Amino acid sequence: MARITIENLVKNYGEVKAVRDISFEVADGEFVALLGPSGCGKSSTMRCICGLEEISAGTISFDGKPVNDVRPRDRNVAMAFETYALYPTLNVYENIAFPLRSANWPNERLAAKVKDIVRAMELESILDRLPSELSGGQAQRVGLARALVREPSVFLLDEPISHLDTRQRHRMREFIKHIHNELGYTMIYVTHDQEEAMALADRIVVMHEGAIRQIGTPDEVYNDPPDDFVAGFVGEPPMNFIEGSIVRADGKWMFRAKGQTVALPDRWLAVGERLPTQVRLGIRPFYVEPSLDPNAPYDMRGEVFLSENLQDLGIVSIDIEDLRLQVVTAPSFRPARHERISLKFNPSYIRLFDLGSGKAIRPEHI
Ligand code: ADP
Ligand code: MG
């Protein structure tokens, strides 16, 4: 296994600045996810780590030793990428066995190892097929199997299950996690899917436009985002944002938007005069309590725009003037369009962000 250290990594393609001076470390045996929207530089970072791409500046080290000048095949990394270059003339079995044959594994040991992985990845029925005879999802599973069959120092997986259907994706996710738990490999896993990152990773590196926005555990990323980009990117349905101002009313600091006021949670009251006047309030859809009772206490009121019944839960969209909020509800809660609705925000989950910079405002830091 290996510890990976990325220091001040820069990757430019001509004028395109794909990775802008990022640094992070992956501990020996740790599972780190690189999470961010398409085009933010995740794959470029991975290709630099495995050596397929020359870096523009910075240092990449394995166990403290720089590998900038080490050839890809000598870095002992196993890779699985979104689009796999399977060997077109080899059938599925031989594609998976290929890394072991190259490493001169004895036949019996090779056969046992391939059999294990084939069973785990449910590939028994397609072992004789050529890559051209596979669906996108099957090809992805074969590519992943070919990577996982090896015993490298580091696994680099770049959107390795993005072409699978939901159920298979879930099974493969379990399997990847299982391999990590059993064998303790150092793994870096690229995904644009925040749920996948949350489910798999010990820590998540959130990227945006070639830069790192946050490095933290799934709990930290979900509960304590440093800015409104991370806050809005992580969580489904996404966090609600409400632009407004901090005002003083009835001797208390309040948040005011769309002509309505929201009492600030207690932790803000002592530092109210130091808050910026213009803020963005963030509250996740899971932490808003809707009510159709006109006498229910509320923070804001609006009108039902849409009520989606997903059977396991409901998602209700509410309009407050030109603002649209979403609320996750019990499936039995099915308000009609245009119904007046009251919303109560759970004060523990109210977040404030600076309207200009987008940075999170934390009561202990102002
Ligand atoms: P991600 O994997 O997060 O979607 P990439 O690392 O693939 O992002 O891409 C980051 C940026 O670099 C994008 O703007 C992309 O268009 C650009 N890019 C990636 N590869 C190349 C390349 N070979 N030549 C030029 N630009 C590239
Ligand atoms: Mg990519």
mmCIF file of C-alpha atoms and ligand atoms in Angstrom:
data_model
loop_
_atom_site.group_PDB
_atom_site.id
_atom_site.type_symbol
_atom_site.label_atom_id
_atom_site.label_comp_id
_atom_site.label_asym_id
_atom_site.label_seq_id
_atom_site.Cartn_x
_atom_site.Cartn_y
_atom_site.Cartn_z
ATOM 1 C CA MET A 1 0.000 0.000 0.000
ATOM 2 C CA ALA A 2 1.037 3.593 -0.286
ATOM 3 C CA ARG A 3 0.444 7.058 1.010
ATOM 4 C CA ILE A 4 -0.051 9.616 -1.741
ATOM 5 C CA THR A 5 0.929 13.262 -1.397
ATOM 6 C CA ILE A 6 -0.096 15.866 -3.945
ATOM 7 C CA GLU A 7 1.678 19.192 -3.517
ATOM 8 C CA ASN A 8 0.811 22.296 -5.538
ATOM 9 C CA LEU A 9 -0.246 20.268 -8.555
ATOM 10 C CA VAL A 10 -0.890 22.324 -11.691
ATOM 11 C CA LYS A 11 -2.054 20.892 -15.011
ATOM 12 C CA ASN A 12 -2.487 23.105 -18.059
ATOM 13 C CA TYR A 13 -3.437 22.029 -21.550
ATOM 14 C CA GLY A 14 -2.139 25.019 -23.506
ATOM 15 C CA GLU A 15 -4.419 27.852 -22.439
ATOM 16 C CA VAL A 16 -6.779 25.598 -20.479
ATOM 17 C CA LYS A 17 -6.010 25.619 -16.771
ATOM 18 C CA ALA A 18 -7.467 22.261 -15.772
ATOM 19 C CA VAL A 19 -5.885 21.954 -12.294
ATOM 20 C CA ARG A 20 -4.883 25.107 -10.439
ATOM 21 C CA ASP A 21 -2.418 24.436 -7.668
ATOM 22 C CA ILE A 22 -4.059 21.770 -5.535
ATOM 23 C CA SER A 23 -2.616 19.945 -2.523
ATOM 24 C CA PHE A 24 -3.991 16.994 -0.586
ATOM 25 C CA GLU A 25 -2.820 13.776 0.984
ATOM 26 C CA VAL A 26 -4.275 10.282 0.940
ATOM 27 C CA ALA A 27 -3.212 8.193 3.915
ATOM 28 C CA ASP A 28 -2.085 4.590 3.515
ATOM 29 C CA GLY A 29 -5.238 2.504 3.129
ATOM 30 C CA GLU A 30 -7.543 5.488 2.968
ATOM 31 C CA PHE A 31 -10.493 5.828 0.576
ATOM 32 C CA VAL A 32 -10.660 9.362 -0.807
ATOM 33 C CA ALA A 33 -13.257 10.575 -3.307
ATOM 34 C CA LEU A 34 -12.627 13.453 -5.702
ATOM 35 C CA LEU A 35 -16.033 15.023 -6.129
ATOM 36 C CA GLY A 36 -17.079 17.872 -8.375
ATOM 37 C CA PRO A 37 -19.068 18.821 -11.469
ATOM 38 C CA SER A 38 -18.015 17.765 -14.953
ATOM 39 C CA GLY A 39 -14.951 19.663 -16.186
ATOM 40 C CA CYS A 40 -13.617 20.626 -12.744
ATOM 41 C CA GLY A 41 -10.313 18.774 -13.225
ATOM 42 C CA LYS A 42 -10.913 15.424 -11.524
ATOM 43 C CA SER A 43 -9.753 13.191 -14.378
ATOM 44 C CA SER A 44 -6.768 15.425 -15.107
ATOM 45 C CA THR A 45 -5.704 15.040 -11.481
ATOM 46 C CA MET A 46 -6.059 11.254 -11.721
ATOM 47 C CA ARG A 47 -4.137 11.040 -14.981
ATOM 48 C CA CYS A 48 -1.330 13.025 -13.358
ATOM 49 C CA ILE A 49 -1.289 10.671 -10.359
ATOM 50 C CA CYS A 50 -1.032 7.553 -12.499
ATOM 51 C CA GLY A 51 1.505 9.196 -14.799
ATOM 52 C CA LEU A 52 -0.489 9.180 -18.035
ATOM 53 C CA GLU A 53 -0.274 12.956 -18.173
ATOM 54 C CA GLU A 54 2.787 15.106 -17.644
ATOM 55 C CA ILE A 55 2.244 17.632 -14.864
ATOM 56 C CA SER A 56 2.798 21.365 -15.403
ATOM 57 C CA ALA A 57 4.028 22.064 -11.866
ATOM 58 C CA GLY A 58 4.050 20.521 -8.407
ATOM 59 C CA THR A 59 5.044 17.224 -6.886
ATOM 60 C CA ILE A 60 3.317 13.871 -6.587
ATOM 61 C CA SER A 61 4.828 11.462 -4.066
ATOM 62 C CA PHE A 62 4.126 7.862 -3.127
ATOM 63 C CA ASP A 63 5.243 7.103 0.441
ATOM 64 C CA GLY A 64 7.171 10.359 0.508
ATOM 65 C CA LYS A 65 9.131 9.642 -2.689
ATOM 66 C CA PRO A 66 8.428 11.910 -5.666
ATOM 67 C CA VAL A 67 7.190 9.933 -8.670
ATOM 68 C CA ASN A 68 7.102 12.816 -11.158
ATOM 69 C CA ASP A 69 9.704 11.052 -13.293
ATOM 70 C CA VAL A 70 8.539 7.496 -12.683
ATOM 71 C CA ARG A 71 6.871 5.834 -15.667
ATOM 72 C CA PRO A 72 3.188 4.845 -15.254
ATOM 73 C CA ARG A 73 3.875 1.107 -15.303
ATOM 74 C CA ASP A 74 6.479 1.470 -12.562
ATOM 75 C CA ARG A 75 4.126 3.326 -10.224
ATOM 76 C CA ASN A 76 2.183 0.117 -9.534
ATOM 77 C CA VAL A 77 -1.231 1.746 -9.729
ATOM 78 C CA ALA A 78 -4.360 -0.037 -10.932
ATOM 79 C CA MET A 79 -6.716 2.157 -12.888
ATOM 80 C CA ALA A 80 -10.285 1.860 -14.001
ATOM 81 C CA PHE A 81 -11.660 4.686 -16.057
ATOM 82 C CA GLU A 82 -15.103 5.604 -17.271
ATOM 83 C CA THR A 83 -14.352 4.445 -20.806
ATOM 84 C CA TYR A 84 -12.275 1.323 -20.745
ATOM 85 C CA ALA A 85 -9.800 0.374 -23.375
ATOM 86 C CA LEU A 86 -10.563 -3.343 -23.266
ATOM 87 C CA TYR A 87 -8.402 -5.446 -25.558
ATOM 88 C CA PRO A 88 -10.727 -5.925 -28.540
ATOM 89 C CA THR A 89 -9.385 -9.323 -29.615
ATOM 90 C CA LEU A 90 -9.477 -10.881 -26.134
ATOM 91 C CA ASN A 91 -12.650 -12.252 -24.616
ATOM 92 C CA VAL A 92 -13.913 -11.093 -21.222
ATOM 93 C CA TYR A 93 -12.047 -13.800 -19.304
ATOM 94 C CA GLU A 94 -8.739 -13.038 -20.985
ATOM 95 C CA ASN A 95 -9.210 -9.301 -20.554
ATOM 96 C CA ILE A 96 -9.584 -9.790 -16.817
ATOM 97 C CA ALA A 97 -6.716 -12.286 -16.640
ATOM 98 C CA PHE A 98 -4.399 -10.067 -18.697
ATOM 99 C CA PRO A 99 -2.728 -8.117 -15.850
ATOM 100 C CA LEU A 100 -1.996 -11.381 -14.026
ATOM 101 C CA ARG A 101 -0.603 -13.107 -17.126
ATOM 102 C CA SER A 102 1.652 -10.094 -17.703
ATOM 103 C CA ALA A 103 2.876 -10.449 -14.132
ATOM 104 C CA ASN A 104 3.534 -14.181 -14.742
ATOM 105 C CA TRP A 105 1.124 -15.513 -12.164
ATOM 106 C CA PRO A 106 1.075 -19.320 -12.074
ATOM 107 C CA ASN A 107 -1.982 -20.739 -13.854
ATOM 108 C CA GLU A 108 -3.743 -22.188 -10.852
ATOM 109 C CA ARG A 109 -3.456 -19.069 -8.737
ATOM 110 C CA LEU A 110 -4.489 -16.928 -11.692
ATOM 111 C CA ALA A 111 -7.577 -19.032 -12.374
ATOM 112 C CA ALA A 112 -8.648 -18.870 -8.724
ATOM 113 C CA LYS A 113 -8.205 -15.122 -8.526
ATOM 114 C CA VAL A 114 -10.089 -14.456 -11.772
ATOM 115 C CA LYS A 115 -12.868 -16.790 -10.665
ATOM 116 C CA ASP A 116 -13.321 -14.839 -7.431
ATOM 117 C CA ILE A 117 -13.602 -11.506 -9.114
ATOM 118 C CA VAL A 118 -15.829 -12.847 -11.902
ATOM 119 C CA ARG A 119 -18.254 -14.199 -9.330
ATOM 120 C CA ALA A 120 -18.279 -11.030 -7.264
ATOM 121 C CA MET A 121 -18.893 -8.854 -10.305
ATOM 122 C CA GLU A 122 -21.505 -11.222 -11.751
ATOM 123 C CA LEU A 123 -19.726 -11.746 -15.038
ATOM 124 C CA GLU A 124 -19.998 -15.567 -15.296
ATOM 125 C CA SER A 125 -22.450 -15.517 -18.185
ATOM 126 C CA ILE A 126 -20.410 -13.307 -20.490
ATOM 127 C CA LEU A 127 -16.875 -14.685 -20.089
ATOM 128 C CA ASP A 128 -16.620 -15.831 -23.720
ATOM 129 C CA ARG A 129 -17.764 -12.588 -25.264
ATOM 130 C CA LEU A 130 -15.569 -10.090 -27.063
ATOM 131 C CA PRO A 131 -15.662 -6.432 -25.970
ATOM 132 C CA SER A 132 -17.631 -5.519 -29.117
ATOM 133 C CA GLU A 133 -20.431 -7.795 -27.884
ATOM 134 C CA LEU A 134 -20.855 -6.016 -24.538
ATOM 135 C CA SER A 135 -23.232 -3.286 -23.426
ATOM 136 C CA GLY A 136 -21.727 -0.108 -21.952
ATOM 137 C CA GLY A 137 -22.490 -1.265 -18.433
ATOM 138 C CA GLN A 138 -21.016 -4.739 -19.015
ATOM 139 C CA ALA A 139 -17.852 -3.248 -20.498
ATOM 140 C CA GLN A 140 -17.538 -1.038 -17.434
ATOM 141 C CA ARG A 141 -17.818 -3.991 -15.099
ATOM 142 C CA VAL A 142 -15.180 -5.917 -17.060
ATOM 143 C CA GLY A 143 -12.861 -2.908 -16.938
ATOM 144 C CA LEU A 144 -13.406 -2.572 -13.216
ATOM 145 C CA ALA A 145 -12.802 -6.316 -12.731
ATOM 146 C CA ARG A 146 -9.558 -6.062 -14.699
ATOM 147 C CA ALA A 147 -8.388 -3.276 -12.383
ATOM 148 C CA LEU A 148 -9.510 -4.985 -9.177
ATOM 149 C CA VAL A 149 -7.932 -8.343 -10.027
ATOM 150 C CA ARG A 150 -4.496 -6.806 -9.519
ATOM 151 C CA GLU A 151 -2.774 -6.235 -6.205
ATOM 152 C CA PRO A 152 -1.327 -2.773 -6.683
ATOM 153 C CA SER A 153 -0.193 -0.186 -4.162
ATOM 154 C CA VAL A 154 -2.911 2.230 -5.203
ATOM 155 C CA PHE A 155 -6.291 2.031 -6.898
ATOM 156 C CA LEU A 156 -7.408 4.921 -9.070
ATOM 157 C CA LEU A 157 -11.026 4.643 -10.120
ATOM 158 C CA ASP A 158 -12.461 7.355 -12.357
ATOM 159 C CA GLU A 159 -16.264 7.237 -12.616
ATOM 160 C CA PRO A 160 -15.963 3.440 -12.878
ATOM 161 C CA ILE A 161 -19.661 2.624 -12.588
ATOM 162 C CA SER A 162 -21.314 5.627 -14.231
ATOM 163 C CA HIS A 163 -22.796 3.565 -17.096
ATOM 164 C CA LEU A 164 -24.519 0.991 -14.919
ATOM 165 C CA ASP A 165 -28.182 1.036 -14.040
ATOM 166 C CA THR A 166 -29.141 2.147 -10.531
ATOM 167 C CA ARG A 167 -29.387 -1.269 -8.974
ATOM 168 C CA GLN A 168 -26.138 -2.564 -10.428
ATOM 169 C CA ARG A 169 -24.438 0.646 -9.433
ATOM 170 C CA HIS A 170 -25.512 0.060 -5.894
ATOM 171 C CA ARG A 171 -24.205 -3.516 -5.913
ATOM 172 C CA MET A 172 -20.873 -2.484 -7.425
ATOM 173 C CA ARG A 173 -20.581 0.293 -4.870
ATOM 174 C CA GLU A 174 -20.997 -2.274 -2.111
ATOM 175 C CA PHE A 175 -18.445 -4.504 -3.753
ATOM 176 C CA ILE A 176 -15.846 -1.727 -4.109
ATOM 177 C CA LYS A 177 -16.348 -0.810 -0.471
ATOM 178 C CA HIS A 178 -16.069 -4.459 0.506
ATOM 179 C CA ILE A 179 -12.746 -4.837 -1.359
ATOM 180 C CA HIS A 180 -11.466 -1.744 0.358
ATOM 181 C CA ASN A 181 -12.522 -2.969 3.788
ATOM 182 C CA GLU A 182 -11.100 -6.441 3.236
ATOM 183 C CA LEU A 183 -7.804 -5.567 1.618
ATOM 184 C CA GLY A 184 -7.178 -2.044 2.887
ATOM 185 C CA TYR A 185 -6.069 -0.604 -0.441
ATOM 186 C CA THR A 186 -5.337 3.073 -0.834
ATOM 187 C CA MET A 187 -8.074 4.244 -3.181
ATOM 188 C CA ILE A 188 -8.852 7.448 -4.996
ATOM 189 C CA TYR A 189 -12.283 7.459 -6.539
ATOM 190 C CA VAL A 190 -13.516 10.113 -8.930
ATOM 191 C CA THR A 191 -17.205 10.859 -9.191
ATOM 192 C CA HIS A 192 -19.575 13.720 -9.976
ATOM 193 C CA ASP A 193 -22.219 11.905 -7.931
ATOM 194 C CA GLN A 194 -22.278 13.206 -4.377
ATOM 195 C CA GLU A 195 -24.244 10.200 -3.157
ATOM 196 C CA GLU A 196 -21.528 7.833 -4.398
ATOM 197 C CA ALA A 197 -18.834 9.916 -2.703
ATOM 198 C CA MET A 198 -20.812 10.011 0.560
ATOM 199 C CA ALA A 199 -21.400 6.263 0.519
ATOM 200 C CA LEU A 200 -17.839 5.207 -0.251
ATOM 201 C CA ALA A 201 -15.277 7.675 0.978
ATOM 202 C CA ASP A 202 -13.454 8.158 4.267
ATOM 203 C CA ARG A 203 -12.793 11.692 3.112
ATOM 204 C CA ILE A 204 -14.037 13.763 0.193
ATOM 205 C CA VAL A 205 -12.044 16.326 -1.781
ATOM 206 C CA VAL A 206 -14.556 18.712 -3.356
ATOM 207 C CA MET A 207 -13.284 20.378 -6.538
ATOM 208 C CA HIS A 208 -14.597 23.267 -8.582
ATOM 209 C CA GLU A 209 -12.957 24.901 -11.606
ATOM 210 C CA GLY A 210 -9.604 23.223 -11.024
ATOM 211 C CA ALA A 211 -9.385 24.187 -7.346
ATOM 212 C CA ILE A 212 -10.188 22.426 -4.077
ATOM 213 C CA ARG A 213 -13.140 23.869 -2.144
ATOM 214 C CA GLN A 214 -13.154 21.481 0.797
ATOM 215 C CA ILE A 215 -11.424 18.407 2.145
ATOM 216 C CA GLY A 216 -13.409 16.625 4.820
ATOM 217 C CA THR A 217 -15.296 13.570 5.972
ATOM 218 C CA PRO A 218 -18.742 13.046 4.428
ATOM 219 C CA ASP A 219 -20.282 14.467 7.614
ATOM 220 C CA GLU A 220 -18.118 17.576 7.479
ATOM 221 C CA VAL A 221 -18.853 18.158 3.819
ATOM 222 C CA TYR A 222 -22.588 17.732 4.355
ATOM 223 C CA ASN A 223 -22.922 19.649 7.617
ATOM 224 C CA ASP A 224 -20.185 22.225 7.524
ATOM 225 C CA PRO A 225 -19.554 23.355 3.936
ATOM 226 C CA PRO A 226 -17.110 26.277 3.667
ATOM 227 C CA ASP A 227 -19.107 28.048 0.965
ATOM 228 C CA ASP A 228 -22.371 28.047 -0.910
ATOM 229 C CA PHE A 229 -20.864 26.120 -3.827
ATOM 230 C CA VAL A 230 -20.173 23.021 -1.712
ATOM 231 C CA ALA A 231 -23.419 23.539 0.208
ATOM 232 C CA GLY A 232 -25.407 23.550 -3.028
ATOM 233 C CA PHE A 233 -23.479 20.762 -4.758
ATOM 234 C CA VAL A 234 -23.821 18.208 -1.975
ATOM 235 C CA GLY A 235 -27.261 16.963 -0.980
ATOM 236 C CA GLU A 236 -30.299 15.869 -2.986
ATOM 237 C CA PRO A 237 -32.637 17.640 -3.351
ATOM 238 C CA PRO A 238 -30.162 20.532 -3.051
ATOM 239 C CA MET A 239 -30.025 23.013 -0.215
ATOM 240 C CA ASN A 240 -32.508 25.890 -0.455
ATOM 241 C CA PHE A 241 -30.901 29.333 -0.669
ATOM 242 C CA ILE A 242 -32.736 32.511 0.257
ATOM 243 C CA GLU A 243 -31.143 35.918 -0.334
ATOM 244 C CA GLY A 244 -32.011 38.524 2.234
ATOM 245 C CA SER A 245 -30.782 40.948 4.832
ATOM 246 C CA ILE A 246 -29.965 40.934 8.512
ATOM 247 C CA VAL A 247 -32.251 43.373 10.317
ATOM 248 C CA ARG A 248 -33.036 44.283 13.884
ATOM 249 C CA ALA A 249 -36.678 43.948 14.875
ATOM 250 C CA ASP A 250 -38.317 43.758 18.319
ATOM 251 C CA GLY A 251 -34.873 44.033 19.917
ATOM 252 C CA LYS A 252 -33.586 40.926 18.099
ATOM 253 C CA TRP A 253 -31.500 40.161 15.040
ATOM 254 C CA MET A 254 -33.573 38.665 12.277
ATOM 255 C CA PHE A 255 -33.230 37.509 8.702
ATOM 256 C CA ARG A 256 -35.559 39.260 6.282
ATOM 257 C CA ALA A 257 -36.488 38.197 2.738
ATOM 258 C CA LYS A 258 -39.534 38.632 0.506
ATOM 259 C CA GLY A 259 -41.193 40.793 3.141
ATOM 260 C CA GLN A 260 -41.033 38.000 5.733
ATOM 261 C CA THR A 261 -38.764 37.613 8.744
ATOM 262 C CA VAL A 262 -37.080 34.528 10.123
ATOM 263 C CA ALA A 263 -35.833 34.482 13.707
ATOM 264 C CA LEU A 264 -32.106 33.762 13.743
ATOM 265 C CA PRO A 265 -31.045 30.752 15.792
ATOM 266 C CA ASP A 266 -29.724 31.597 19.270
ATOM 267 C CA ARG A 267 -26.103 31.068 18.321
ATOM 268 C CA TRP A 268 -26.268 34.132 16.052
ATOM 269 C CA LEU A 269 -27.895 36.558 18.459
ATOM 270 C CA ALA A 270 -24.765 37.630 20.314
ATOM 271 C CA VAL A 271 -22.869 38.388 17.095
ATOM 272 C CA GLY A 272 -25.753 39.930 15.152
ATOM 273 C CA GLU A 273 -24.197 43.368 14.752
ATOM 274 C CA ARG A 274 -21.114 41.824 13.164
ATOM 275 C CA LEU A 275 -23.052 39.905 10.521
ATOM 276 C CA PRO A 276 -22.880 41.264 6.966
ATOM 277 C CA THR A 277 -26.096 43.057 6.089
ATOM 278 C CA GLN A 278 -26.639 40.992 2.942
ATOM 279 C CA VAL A 279 -26.596 37.228 3.353
ATOM 280 C CA ARG A 280 -27.801 34.020 1.780
ATOM 281 C CA LEU A 281 -29.631 31.738 4.168
ATOM 282 C CA GLY A 282 -29.270 28.019 3.451
ATOM 283 C CA ILE A 283 -31.575 25.287 4.716
ATOM 284 C CA ARG A 284 -31.747 21.707 3.435
ATOM 285 C CA PRO A 285 -35.130 20.398 2.207
ATOM 286 C CA PHE A 286 -35.065 17.718 4.917
ATOM 287 C CA TYR A 287 -35.049 20.320 7.668
ATOM 288 C CA VAL A 288 -38.080 22.358 6.685
ATOM 289 C CA GLU A 289 -41.361 21.365 8.315
ATOM 290 C CA PRO A 290 -44.378 22.203 6.156
ATOM 291 C CA SER A 291 -47.890 22.702 7.490
ATOM 292 C CA LEU A 292 -51.262 23.482 5.974
ATOM 293 C CA ASP A 293 -52.651 24.594 9.330
ATOM 294 C CA PRO A 294 -53.043 28.397 9.176
ATOM 295 C CA ASN A 295 -52.356 28.586 12.937
ATOM 296 C CA ALA A 296 -49.094 26.623 12.836
ATOM 297 C CA PRO A 297 -45.962 28.570 13.804
ATOM 298 C CA TYR A 298 -43.857 29.363 10.751
ATOM 299 C CA ASP A 299 -40.760 31.099 9.468
ATOM 300 C CA MET A 300 -41.957 31.711 5.936
ATOM 301 C CA ARG A 301 -45.169 31.214 4.036
ATOM 302 C CA GLY A 302 -45.783 30.521 0.396
ATOM 303 C CA GLU A 303 -47.913 28.741 -2.128
ATOM 304 C CA VAL A 304 -47.595 25.152 -3.334
ATOM 305 C CA PHE A 305 -46.247 24.978 -6.871
ATOM 306 C CA LEU A 306 -45.818 21.223 -7.239
ATOM 307 C CA SER A 307 -46.229 18.165 -5.098
ATOM 308 C CA GLU A 308 -44.216 15.133 -6.224
ATOM 309 C CA ASN A 309 -45.135 11.822 -4.695
ATOM 310 C CA LEU A 310 -42.146 9.449 -4.876
ATOM 311 C CA GLN A 311 -43.929 6.828 -2.714
ATOM 312 C CA ASP A 312 -41.063 6.556 -0.193
ATOM 313 C CA LEU A 313 -41.209 10.285 0.336
ATOM 314 C CA GLY A 314 -42.750 13.432 -1.053
ATOM 315 C CA ILE A 315 -41.027 16.500 -2.495
ATOM 316 C CA VAL A 316 -43.075 19.679 -2.396
ATOM 317 C CA SER A 317 -42.007 22.831 -4.251
ATOM 318 C CA ILE A 318 -43.205 26.092 -2.776
ATOM 319 C CA ASP A 319 -43.202 29.559 -4.331
ATOM 320 C CA ILE A 320 -42.603 32.671 -2.254
ATOM 321 C CA GLU A 321 -42.847 35.437 -4.849
ATOM 322 C CA ASP A 322 -40.031 34.657 -7.322
ATOM 323 C CA LEU A 323 -38.287 32.288 -4.901
ATOM 324 C CA ARG A 324 -38.849 28.534 -5.125
ATOM 325 C CA LEU A 325 -38.066 26.286 -2.156
ATOM 326 C CA GLN A 326 -38.185 22.503 -1.874
ATOM 327 C CA VAL A 327 -39.264 20.490 1.105
ATOM 328 C CA VAL A 328 -38.969 16.746 1.701
ATOM 329 C CA THR A 329 -42.116 15.411 3.338
ATOM 330 C CA ALA A 330 -43.780 12.196 4.384
ATOM 331 C CA PRO A 331 -45.366 10.483 1.351
ATOM 332 C CA SER A 332 -48.832 10.980 2.802
ATOM 333 C CA PHE A 333 -48.455 14.774 2.723
ATOM 334 C CA ARG A 334 -49.929 15.771 -0.627
ATOM 335 C CA PRO A 335 -50.940 19.415 -0.742
ATOM 336 C CA ALA A 336 -52.725 20.733 -3.806
ATOM 337 C CA ARG A 337 -51.274 23.264 -6.214
ATOM 338 C CA HIS A 338 -51.778 26.876 -5.062
ATOM 339 C CA GLU A 339 -52.548 25.838 -1.483
ATOM 340 C CA ARG A 340 -51.140 28.251 1.135
ATOM 341 C CA ILE A 341 -48.418 26.544 3.130
ATOM 342 C CA SER A 342 -46.392 27.448 6.236
ATOM 343 C CA LEU A 343 -42.745 26.496 6.583
ATOM 344 C CA LYS A 344 -40.808 26.099 9.814
ATOM 345 C CA PHE A 345 -37.011 25.909 9.546
ATOM 346 C CA ASN A 346 -35.141 23.680 11.990
ATOM 347 C CA PRO A 347 -32.852 26.276 13.603
ATOM 348 C CA SER A 348 -29.973 23.813 14.082
ATOM 349 C CA TYR A 349 -29.670 23.471 10.316
ATOM 350 C CA ILE A 350 -29.884 27.117 9.269
ATOM 351 C CA ARG A 351 -26.660 28.175 7.532
ATOM 352 C CA LEU A 352 -25.637 31.695 6.549
ATOM 353 C CA PHE A 353 -23.360 32.621 3.643
ATOM 354 C CA ASP A 354 -21.878 35.960 2.688
ATOM 355 C CA LEU A 355 -23.795 37.179 -0.337
ATOM 356 C CA GLY A 356 -20.700 38.604 -2.035
ATOM 357 C CA SER A 357 -18.046 35.963 -1.441
ATOM 358 C CA GLY A 358 -20.301 32.969 -0.899
ATOM 359 C CA LYS A 359 -18.238 32.009 2.162
ATOM 360 C CA ALA A 360 -19.973 30.361 5.085
ATOM 361 C CA ILE A 361 -20.441 32.618 8.102
ATOM 362 C CA ARG A 362 -19.858 30.794 11.362
ATOM 363 C CA PRO A 363 -20.860 32.386 14.650
ATOM 364 C CA GLU A 364 -17.615 31.312 16.334
ATOM 365 C CA HIS A 365 -15.524 33.015 13.647
ATOM 366 C CA ILE A 366 -17.001 36.492 13.387
HETATM 367 P P1 ADP B 1 -13.496 16.243 -15.012
HETATM 368 O O1 ADP B 1 -12.868 14.896 -15.003
HETATM 369 O O2 ADP B 1 -13.661 16.833 -13.651
HETATM 370 O O3 ADP B 1 -14.779 16.270 -15.776
HETATM 371 P P2 ADP B 1 -11.224 16.991 -16.701
HETATM 372 O O4 ADP B 1 -10.031 16.840 -15.856
HETATM 373 O O5 ADP B 1 -11.520 15.919 -17.694
HETATM 374 O O6 ADP B 1 -12.496 17.264 -15.768
HETATM 375 O O7 ADP B 1 -11.123 18.362 -17.489
HETATM 376 C C1 ADP B 1 -10.776 19.595 -16.877
HETATM 377 C C2 ADP B 1 -10.660 20.668 -17.937
HETATM 378 O O8 ADP B 1 -9.572 20.380 -18.809
HETATM 379 C C3 ADP B 1 -11.886 20.789 -18.830
HETATM 380 O O9 ADP B 1 -12.056 22.130 -19.148
HETATM 381 C C4 ADP B 1 -11.482 19.981 -20.057
HETATM 382 O O10 ADP B 1 -12.153 20.453 -21.197
HETATM 383 C C5 ADP B 1 -10.004 20.246 -20.140
HETATM 384 N N1 ADP B 1 -9.260 19.123 -20.737
HETATM 385 C C6 ADP B 1 -9.222 17.842 -20.293
HETATM 386 N N2 ADP B 1 -8.401 17.095 -21.055
HETATM 387 C C7 ADP B 1 -7.901 17.910 -22.007
HETATM 388 C C8 ADP B 1 -6.989 17.736 -23.098
HETATM 389 N N3 ADP B 1 -6.420 16.555 -23.361
HETATM 390 N N4 ADP B 1 -6.718 18.829 -23.873
HETATM 391 C C9 ADP B 1 -7.279 20.029 -23.615
HETATM 392 N N5 ADP B 1 -8.148 20.265 -22.603
HETATM 393 C C10 ADP B 1 -8.456 19.213 -21.809
HETATM 394 MG MG MG B 2 -13.642 13.077 -15.767
#
